[in-house]
CSV table of C-alpha atoms and ligand atoms in Angstrom, one decimal:
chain,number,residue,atom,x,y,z
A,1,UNK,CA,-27.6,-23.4,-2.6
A,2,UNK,CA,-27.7,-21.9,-6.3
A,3,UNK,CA,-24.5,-23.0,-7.2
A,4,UNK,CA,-22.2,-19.6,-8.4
A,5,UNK,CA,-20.5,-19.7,-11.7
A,6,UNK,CA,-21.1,-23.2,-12.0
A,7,UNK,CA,-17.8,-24.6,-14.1
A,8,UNK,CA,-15.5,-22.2,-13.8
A,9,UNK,CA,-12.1,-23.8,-12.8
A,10,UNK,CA,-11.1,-22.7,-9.2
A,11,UNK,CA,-7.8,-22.7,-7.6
A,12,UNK,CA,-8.7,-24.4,-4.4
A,13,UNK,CA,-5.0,-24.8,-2.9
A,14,UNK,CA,-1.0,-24.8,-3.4
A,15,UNK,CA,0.5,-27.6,-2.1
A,16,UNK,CA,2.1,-26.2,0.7
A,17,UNK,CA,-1.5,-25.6,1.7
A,18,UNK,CA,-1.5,-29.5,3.2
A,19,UNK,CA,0.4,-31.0,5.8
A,20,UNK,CA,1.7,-35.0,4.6
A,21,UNK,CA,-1.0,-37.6,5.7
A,22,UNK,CA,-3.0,-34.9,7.4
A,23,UNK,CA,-6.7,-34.2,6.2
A,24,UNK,CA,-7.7,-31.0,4.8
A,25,UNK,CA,-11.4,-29.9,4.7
A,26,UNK,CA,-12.7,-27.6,1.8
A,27,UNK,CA,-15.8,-26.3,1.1
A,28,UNK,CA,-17.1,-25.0,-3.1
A,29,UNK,CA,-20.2,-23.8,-3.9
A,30,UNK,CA,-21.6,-25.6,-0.8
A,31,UNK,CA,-20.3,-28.8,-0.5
A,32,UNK,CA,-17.3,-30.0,1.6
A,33,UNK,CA,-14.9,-32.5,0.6
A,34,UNK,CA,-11.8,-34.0,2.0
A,35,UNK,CA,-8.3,-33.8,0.7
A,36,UNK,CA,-4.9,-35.2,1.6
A,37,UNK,CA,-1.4,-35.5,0.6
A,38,UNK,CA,0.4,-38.5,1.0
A,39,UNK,CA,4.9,-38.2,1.4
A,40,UNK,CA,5.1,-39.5,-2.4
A,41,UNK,CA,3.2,-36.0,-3.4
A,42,UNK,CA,0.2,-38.0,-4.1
A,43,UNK,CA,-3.2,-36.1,-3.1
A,44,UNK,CA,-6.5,-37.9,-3.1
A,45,UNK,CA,-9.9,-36.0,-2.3
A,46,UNK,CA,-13.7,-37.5,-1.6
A,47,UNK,CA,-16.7,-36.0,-0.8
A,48,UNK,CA,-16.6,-35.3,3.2
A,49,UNK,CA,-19.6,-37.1,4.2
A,50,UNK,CA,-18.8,-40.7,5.6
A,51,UNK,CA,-21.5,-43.1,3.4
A,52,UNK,CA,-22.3,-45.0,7.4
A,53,UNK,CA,-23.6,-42.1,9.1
A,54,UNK,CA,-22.7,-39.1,7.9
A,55,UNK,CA,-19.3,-37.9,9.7
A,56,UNK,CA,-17.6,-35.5,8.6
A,57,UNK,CA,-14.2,-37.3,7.2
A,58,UNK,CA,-12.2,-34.9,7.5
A,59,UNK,CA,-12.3,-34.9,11.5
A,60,UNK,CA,-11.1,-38.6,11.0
A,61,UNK,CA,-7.3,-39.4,10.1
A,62,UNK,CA,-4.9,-40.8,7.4
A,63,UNK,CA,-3.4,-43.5,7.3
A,64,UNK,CA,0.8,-43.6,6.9
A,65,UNK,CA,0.7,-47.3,4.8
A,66,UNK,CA,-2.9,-47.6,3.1
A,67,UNK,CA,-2.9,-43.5,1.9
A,68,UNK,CA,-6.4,-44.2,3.4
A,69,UNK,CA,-8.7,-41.4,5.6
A,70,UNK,CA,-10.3,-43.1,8.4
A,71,UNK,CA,-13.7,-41.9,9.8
A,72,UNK,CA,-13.6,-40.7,13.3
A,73,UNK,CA,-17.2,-41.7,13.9
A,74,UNK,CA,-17.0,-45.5,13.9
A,75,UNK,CA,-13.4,-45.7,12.1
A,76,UNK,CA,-14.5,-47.1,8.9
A,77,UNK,CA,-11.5,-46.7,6.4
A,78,UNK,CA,-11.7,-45.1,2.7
A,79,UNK,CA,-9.2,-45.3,0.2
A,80,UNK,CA,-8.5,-42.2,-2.6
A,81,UNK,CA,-11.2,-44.3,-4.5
A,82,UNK,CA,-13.7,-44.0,-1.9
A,83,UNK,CA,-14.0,-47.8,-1.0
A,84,UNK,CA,-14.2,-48.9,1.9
A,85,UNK,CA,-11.3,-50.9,3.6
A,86,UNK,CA,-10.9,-54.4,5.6
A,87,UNK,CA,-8.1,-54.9,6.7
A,88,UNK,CA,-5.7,-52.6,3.9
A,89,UNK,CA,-7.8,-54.3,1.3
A,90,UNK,CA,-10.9,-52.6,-1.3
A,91,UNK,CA,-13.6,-54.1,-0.4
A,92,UNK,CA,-16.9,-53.6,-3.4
A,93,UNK,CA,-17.9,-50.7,-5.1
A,94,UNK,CA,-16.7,-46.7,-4.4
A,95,UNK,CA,-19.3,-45.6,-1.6
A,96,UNK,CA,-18.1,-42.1,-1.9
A,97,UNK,CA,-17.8,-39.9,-4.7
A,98,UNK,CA,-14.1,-38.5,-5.9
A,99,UNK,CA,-13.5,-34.7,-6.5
A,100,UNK,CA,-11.6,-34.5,-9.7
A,101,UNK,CA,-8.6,-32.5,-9.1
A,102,UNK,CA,-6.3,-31.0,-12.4
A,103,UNK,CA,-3.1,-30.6,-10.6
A,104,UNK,CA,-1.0,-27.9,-12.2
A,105,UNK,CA,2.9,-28.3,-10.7
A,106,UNK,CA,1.9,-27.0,-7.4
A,107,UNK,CA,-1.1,-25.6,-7.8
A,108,UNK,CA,-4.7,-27.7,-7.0
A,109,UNK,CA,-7.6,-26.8,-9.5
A,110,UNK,CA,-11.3,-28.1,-9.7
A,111,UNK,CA,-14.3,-27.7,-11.0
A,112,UNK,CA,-16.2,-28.7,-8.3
A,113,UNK,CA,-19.2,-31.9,-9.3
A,114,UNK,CA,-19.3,-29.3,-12.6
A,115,UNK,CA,-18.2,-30.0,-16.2
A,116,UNK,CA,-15.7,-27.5,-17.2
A,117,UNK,CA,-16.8,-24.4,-19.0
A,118,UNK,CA,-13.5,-22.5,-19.4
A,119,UNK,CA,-9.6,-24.1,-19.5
A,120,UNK,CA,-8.0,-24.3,-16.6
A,121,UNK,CA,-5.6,-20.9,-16.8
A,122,UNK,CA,-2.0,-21.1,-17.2
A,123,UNK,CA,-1.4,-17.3,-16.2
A,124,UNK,CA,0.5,-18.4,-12.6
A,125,UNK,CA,2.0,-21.4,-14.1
A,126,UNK,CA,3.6,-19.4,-16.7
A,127,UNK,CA,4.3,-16.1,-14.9
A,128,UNK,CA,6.2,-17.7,-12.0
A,129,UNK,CA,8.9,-20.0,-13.3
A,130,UNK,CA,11.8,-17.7,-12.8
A,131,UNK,CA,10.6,-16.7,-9.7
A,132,UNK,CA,11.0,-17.6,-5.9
A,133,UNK,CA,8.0,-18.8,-4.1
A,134,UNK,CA,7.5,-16.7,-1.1
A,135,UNK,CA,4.9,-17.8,0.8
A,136,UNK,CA,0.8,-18.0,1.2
A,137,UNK,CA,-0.6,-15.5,2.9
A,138,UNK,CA,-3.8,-14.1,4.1
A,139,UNK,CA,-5.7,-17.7,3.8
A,140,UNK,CA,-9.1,-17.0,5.4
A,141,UNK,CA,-13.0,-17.4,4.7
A,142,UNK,CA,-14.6,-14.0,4.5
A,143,UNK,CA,-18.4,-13.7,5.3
A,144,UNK,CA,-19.6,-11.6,2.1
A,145,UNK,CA,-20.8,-12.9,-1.2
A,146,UNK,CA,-18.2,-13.9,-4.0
A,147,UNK,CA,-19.4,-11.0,-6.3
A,148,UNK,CA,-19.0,-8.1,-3.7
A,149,UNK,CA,-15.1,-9.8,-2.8
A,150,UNK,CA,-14.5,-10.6,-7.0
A,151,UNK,CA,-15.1,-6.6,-7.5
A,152,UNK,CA,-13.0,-5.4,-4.8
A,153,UNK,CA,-10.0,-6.7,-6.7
A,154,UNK,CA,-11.6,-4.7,-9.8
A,155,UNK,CA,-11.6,-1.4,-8.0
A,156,UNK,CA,-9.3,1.0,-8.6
A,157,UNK,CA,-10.4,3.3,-6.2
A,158,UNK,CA,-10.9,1.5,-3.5
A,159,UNK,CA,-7.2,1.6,-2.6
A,160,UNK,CA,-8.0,5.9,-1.8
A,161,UNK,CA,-10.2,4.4,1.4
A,162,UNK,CA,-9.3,0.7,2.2
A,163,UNK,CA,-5.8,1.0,2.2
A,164,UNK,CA,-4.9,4.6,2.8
A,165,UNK,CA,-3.6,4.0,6.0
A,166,UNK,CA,-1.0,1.8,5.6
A,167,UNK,CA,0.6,2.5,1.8
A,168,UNK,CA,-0.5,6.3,2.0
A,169,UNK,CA,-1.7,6.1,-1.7
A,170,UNK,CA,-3.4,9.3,-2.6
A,171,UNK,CA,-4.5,8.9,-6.5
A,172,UNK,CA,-3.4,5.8,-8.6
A,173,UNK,CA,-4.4,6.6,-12.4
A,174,UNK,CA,-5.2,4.1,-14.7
A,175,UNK,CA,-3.0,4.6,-18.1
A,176,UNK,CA,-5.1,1.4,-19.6
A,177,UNK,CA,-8.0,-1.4,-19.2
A,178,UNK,CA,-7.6,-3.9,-22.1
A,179,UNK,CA,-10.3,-6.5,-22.0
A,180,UNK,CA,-10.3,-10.0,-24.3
A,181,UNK,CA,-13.0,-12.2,-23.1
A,182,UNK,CA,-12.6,-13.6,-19.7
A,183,UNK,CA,-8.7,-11.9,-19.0
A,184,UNK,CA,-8.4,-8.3,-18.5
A,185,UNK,CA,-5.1,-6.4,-18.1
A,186,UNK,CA,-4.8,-3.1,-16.4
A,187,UNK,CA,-1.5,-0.8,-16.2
A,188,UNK,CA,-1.7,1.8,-12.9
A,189,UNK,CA,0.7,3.4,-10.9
A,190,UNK,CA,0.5,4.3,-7.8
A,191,UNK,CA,1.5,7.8,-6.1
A,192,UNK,CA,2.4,8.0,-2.6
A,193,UNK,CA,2.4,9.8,0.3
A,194,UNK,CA,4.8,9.9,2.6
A,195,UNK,CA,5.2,7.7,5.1
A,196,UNK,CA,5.6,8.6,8.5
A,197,UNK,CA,8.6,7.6,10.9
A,198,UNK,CA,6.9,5.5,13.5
A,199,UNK,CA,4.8,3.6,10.2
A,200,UNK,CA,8.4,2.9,8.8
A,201,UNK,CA,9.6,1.2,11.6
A,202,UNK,CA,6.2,-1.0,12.9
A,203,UNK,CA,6.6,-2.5,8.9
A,204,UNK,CA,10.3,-1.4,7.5
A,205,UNK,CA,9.1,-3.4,4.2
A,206,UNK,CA,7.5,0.3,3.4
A,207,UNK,CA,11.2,1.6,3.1
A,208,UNK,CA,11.4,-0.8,-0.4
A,209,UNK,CA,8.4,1.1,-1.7
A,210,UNK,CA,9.0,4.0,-3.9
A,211,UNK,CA,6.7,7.2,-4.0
A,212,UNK,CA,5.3,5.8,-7.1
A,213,UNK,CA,4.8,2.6,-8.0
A,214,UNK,CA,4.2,1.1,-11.6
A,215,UNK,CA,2.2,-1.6,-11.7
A,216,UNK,CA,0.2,-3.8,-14.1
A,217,UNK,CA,-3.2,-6.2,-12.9
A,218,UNK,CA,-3.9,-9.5,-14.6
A,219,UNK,CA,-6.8,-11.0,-14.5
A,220,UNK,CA,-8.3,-14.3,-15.6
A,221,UNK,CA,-12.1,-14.2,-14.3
A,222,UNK,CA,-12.9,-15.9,-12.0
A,223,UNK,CA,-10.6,-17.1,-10.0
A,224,UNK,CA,-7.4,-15.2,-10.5
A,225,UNK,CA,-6.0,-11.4,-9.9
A,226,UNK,CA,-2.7,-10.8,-10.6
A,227,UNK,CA,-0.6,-7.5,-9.3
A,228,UNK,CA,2.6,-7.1,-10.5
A,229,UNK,CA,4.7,-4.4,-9.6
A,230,UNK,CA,8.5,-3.5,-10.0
A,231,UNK,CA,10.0,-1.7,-7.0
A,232,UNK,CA,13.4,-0.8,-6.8
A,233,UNK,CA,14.4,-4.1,-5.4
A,234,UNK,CA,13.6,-6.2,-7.7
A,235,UNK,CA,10.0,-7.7,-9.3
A,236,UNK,CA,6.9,-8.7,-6.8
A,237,UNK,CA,4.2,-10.9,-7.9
A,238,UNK,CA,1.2,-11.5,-5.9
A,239,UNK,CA,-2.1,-13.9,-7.1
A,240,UNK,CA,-5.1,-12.9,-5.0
A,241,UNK,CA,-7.2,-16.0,-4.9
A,242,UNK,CA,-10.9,-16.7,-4.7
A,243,UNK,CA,-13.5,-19.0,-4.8
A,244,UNK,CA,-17.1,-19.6,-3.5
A,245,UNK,CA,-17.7,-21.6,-0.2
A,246,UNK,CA,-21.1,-21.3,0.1
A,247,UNK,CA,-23.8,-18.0,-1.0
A,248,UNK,CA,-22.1,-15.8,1.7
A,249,UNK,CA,-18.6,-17.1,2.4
A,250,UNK,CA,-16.1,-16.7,0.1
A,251,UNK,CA,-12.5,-18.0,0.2
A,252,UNK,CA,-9.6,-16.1,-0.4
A,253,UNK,CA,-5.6,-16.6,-0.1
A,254,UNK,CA,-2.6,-14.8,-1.6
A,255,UNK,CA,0.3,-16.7,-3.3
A,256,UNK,CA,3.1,-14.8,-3.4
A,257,UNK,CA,6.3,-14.5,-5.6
A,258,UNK,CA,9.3,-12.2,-6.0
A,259,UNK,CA,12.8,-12.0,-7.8
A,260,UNK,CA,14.4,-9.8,-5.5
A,261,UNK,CA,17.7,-8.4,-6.7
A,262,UNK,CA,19.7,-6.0,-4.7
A,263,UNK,CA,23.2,-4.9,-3.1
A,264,UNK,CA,21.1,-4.3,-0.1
A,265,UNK,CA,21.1,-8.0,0.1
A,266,UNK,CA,24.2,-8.8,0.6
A,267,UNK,CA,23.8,-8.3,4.1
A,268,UNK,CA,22.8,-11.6,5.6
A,269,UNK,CA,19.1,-12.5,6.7
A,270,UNK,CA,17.9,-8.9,5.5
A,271,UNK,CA,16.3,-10.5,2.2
A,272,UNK,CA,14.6,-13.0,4.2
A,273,UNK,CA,13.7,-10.3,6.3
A,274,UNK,CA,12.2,-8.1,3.7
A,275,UNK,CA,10.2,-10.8,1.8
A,276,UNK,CA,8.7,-11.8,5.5
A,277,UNK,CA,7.9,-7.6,6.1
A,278,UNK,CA,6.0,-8.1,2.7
A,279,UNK,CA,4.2,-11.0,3.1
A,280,UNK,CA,3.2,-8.9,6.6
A,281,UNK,CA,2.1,-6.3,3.9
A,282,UNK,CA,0.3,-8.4,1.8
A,283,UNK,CA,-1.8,-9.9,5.0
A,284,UNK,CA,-2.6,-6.4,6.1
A,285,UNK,CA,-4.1,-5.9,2.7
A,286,UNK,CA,-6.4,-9.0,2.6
A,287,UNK,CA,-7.6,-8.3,6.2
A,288,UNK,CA,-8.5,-4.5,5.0
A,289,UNK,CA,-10.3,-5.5,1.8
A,290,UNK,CA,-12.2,-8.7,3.6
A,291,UNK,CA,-13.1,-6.3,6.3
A,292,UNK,CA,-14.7,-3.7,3.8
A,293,UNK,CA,-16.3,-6.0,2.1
A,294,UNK,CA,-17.9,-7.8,5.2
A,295,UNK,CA,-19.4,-5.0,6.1
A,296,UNK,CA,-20.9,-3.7,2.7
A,297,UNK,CA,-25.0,-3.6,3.1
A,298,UNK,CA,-26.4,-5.4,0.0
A,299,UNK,CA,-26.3,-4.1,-2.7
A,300,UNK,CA,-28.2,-1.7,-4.8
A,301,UNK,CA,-27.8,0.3,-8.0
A,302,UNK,CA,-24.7,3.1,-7.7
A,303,UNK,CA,-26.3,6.8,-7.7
A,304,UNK,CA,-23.1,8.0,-7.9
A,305,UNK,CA,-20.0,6.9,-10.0
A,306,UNK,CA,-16.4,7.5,-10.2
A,307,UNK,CA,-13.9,7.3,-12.7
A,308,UNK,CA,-12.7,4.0,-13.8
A,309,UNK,CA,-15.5,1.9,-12.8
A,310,UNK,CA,-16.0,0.5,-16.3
A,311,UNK,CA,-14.0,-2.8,-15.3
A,312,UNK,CA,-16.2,-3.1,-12.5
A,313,UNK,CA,-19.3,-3.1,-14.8
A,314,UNK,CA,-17.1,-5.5,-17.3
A,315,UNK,CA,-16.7,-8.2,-14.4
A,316,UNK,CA,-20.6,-8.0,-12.8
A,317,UNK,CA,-21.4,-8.3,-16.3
A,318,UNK,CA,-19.3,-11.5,-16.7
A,319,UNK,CA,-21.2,-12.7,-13.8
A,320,UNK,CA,-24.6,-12.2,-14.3
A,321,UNK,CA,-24.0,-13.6,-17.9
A,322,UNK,CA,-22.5,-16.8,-17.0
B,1,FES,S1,-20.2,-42.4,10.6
B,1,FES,FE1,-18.3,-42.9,9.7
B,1,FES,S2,-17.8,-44.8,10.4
B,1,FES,FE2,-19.8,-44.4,11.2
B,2,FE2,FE1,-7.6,-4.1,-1.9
């Protein structure tokens, strides 16, 4: 495949993304590599293909003592280097090519078999450290092409049809659109509708959400899309994640963050159970926008436009420009 934006760092995975000693397959810009973690934290990755006859590694297993994936063709074993084992010991050259991974606290970037064309950005890194990790939700491959899922997160009216249903938002103006380079910073609020009874009680997280909702969008193209909003409880972050698979599957996940702060919570287990009602909320999102854009016909020049589309126009031309 053409390889898309070629270079750009990606945010493949968070930590908590990998099970110790347990081999993790991902797939960028068409290829497929292996990854593991071992219990000191360490995390190796290789290309997926085993160099004898073409297994896929990570169908194979890890091994406890040697931090070594073992092939589950023929059991040949590979260290993090990619050489091939005999009995716990390197044996020759690297038959298998590393992924080089920039490992950011929690938080796995790459550039794929690229050299880097942008810094790897520091937006989550610095935006979280006060805050509580809550959780990773909506992990999933979606079959559409990275553009049509990048400009989702770009749309601000999308929220009027995609997720009417759920948050009842019924106009969300945009007070501004600052643009510098690759980041872009948007300040919106949401206004409300009501919600009904029976809503409130399938997903009482909606019961934290005020009629309007002040929120600000960060973005560092092209991985990264950061919404921000203050309720009444406290301060929720959420980074909605993507990065190419292959031409027509795109990868997305949502790492989520909050400083919740409330009298409500003294009450024991009903801040656990509020962040958990959230992350619910913040899966029901991915699924609606991955389900719109999976079923978008490809696509052609707009005959009709709406207002603040001039960010979507900013990121297809940061895309075609690359
Ligand atoms: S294919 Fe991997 S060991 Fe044979
Ligand atoms: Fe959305």
């Amino acid at each position: 495949m053409k390889p898309i934006l070629p270079g750009a760092p990606w945010l493949v995975a968070h930590r908590s993304m990998f099970a110790i000693d347990k081999p993790y397959k991902l797939t960028l810009n068409g290829c497929d590599y292996v990854l593991w973690q071992n219990n000191k934290g360490e995390i190796f990755s290789l290309e997926n293909t085993c160099p004898h006859m073409q297994a896929p590694l990570s169908d194979g297993w890890i091994c406890k003592t040697n931090h070594s994936v073992t092939c589950p063709f023929h059991a040949l074993e590979f260290n993090g280097e990619g050489k091939l084992l005999k009995d716990g010991k390197p044996k020759g050259e690297a038959l298998i090519n590393k992924l080089n991974l920039v490992v950011q606290g929690d938080l796995i970037w790459t550039y794929g078999s690229y050299e880097p064309r942008l810094p790897i950005p520091d937006l989550i890194f610095e935006q979280t450290k006060e805050l509580r990790f809550l959780g990773i939700v909506g992990h999933s491959s979606i079959p559409a092409p990275f553009l049509n899922c990048i400009k989702i997160n770009y749309d601000f009216n999308h929220q009027n049809g995609v997720h009417r249903h759920i948050f009842r938002i019924r106009e969300n103006p945009v007070e501004s659109f600052e643009q510098n380079g690759y980041a872009a910073r948007v300040v919106q609020t949401f206004l409300r509708d009501k919600n009904s009874l029976a809503e409130v009680l399938k997903n009482p997280s909606l019961l934290t959400l005020p009629r309007q909702i002040k929120n600000e969008l960060e973005y560092t193209f092209p991985s990264t899309a950061l919404f921000k909003a203050r309720l009444p409880i406290g301060e929720i972050l959420q980074f909605f994640i993507l990065y190419p698979e292959t031409e027509h599957q795109t990868r997305t996940f949502v790492l989520c963050y909050g400083n919740f702060q409330s009298p409500l919570f003294k009450v024991p287990g009903l801040k656990i159970f509020f962040e958990r009602m959230l992350l619910a909320s913040t899966t029901k999102v991915v699924e609606q926008d991955s389900r719109a854009v999976a079923s978008l016909y490809p696509l052609q020049k707009p005959k009709i436009r709406l207002p603040n589309e001039e960010i979507l126009s900013y990121v297809e031309k940061l895309y075609h420009e690359w």
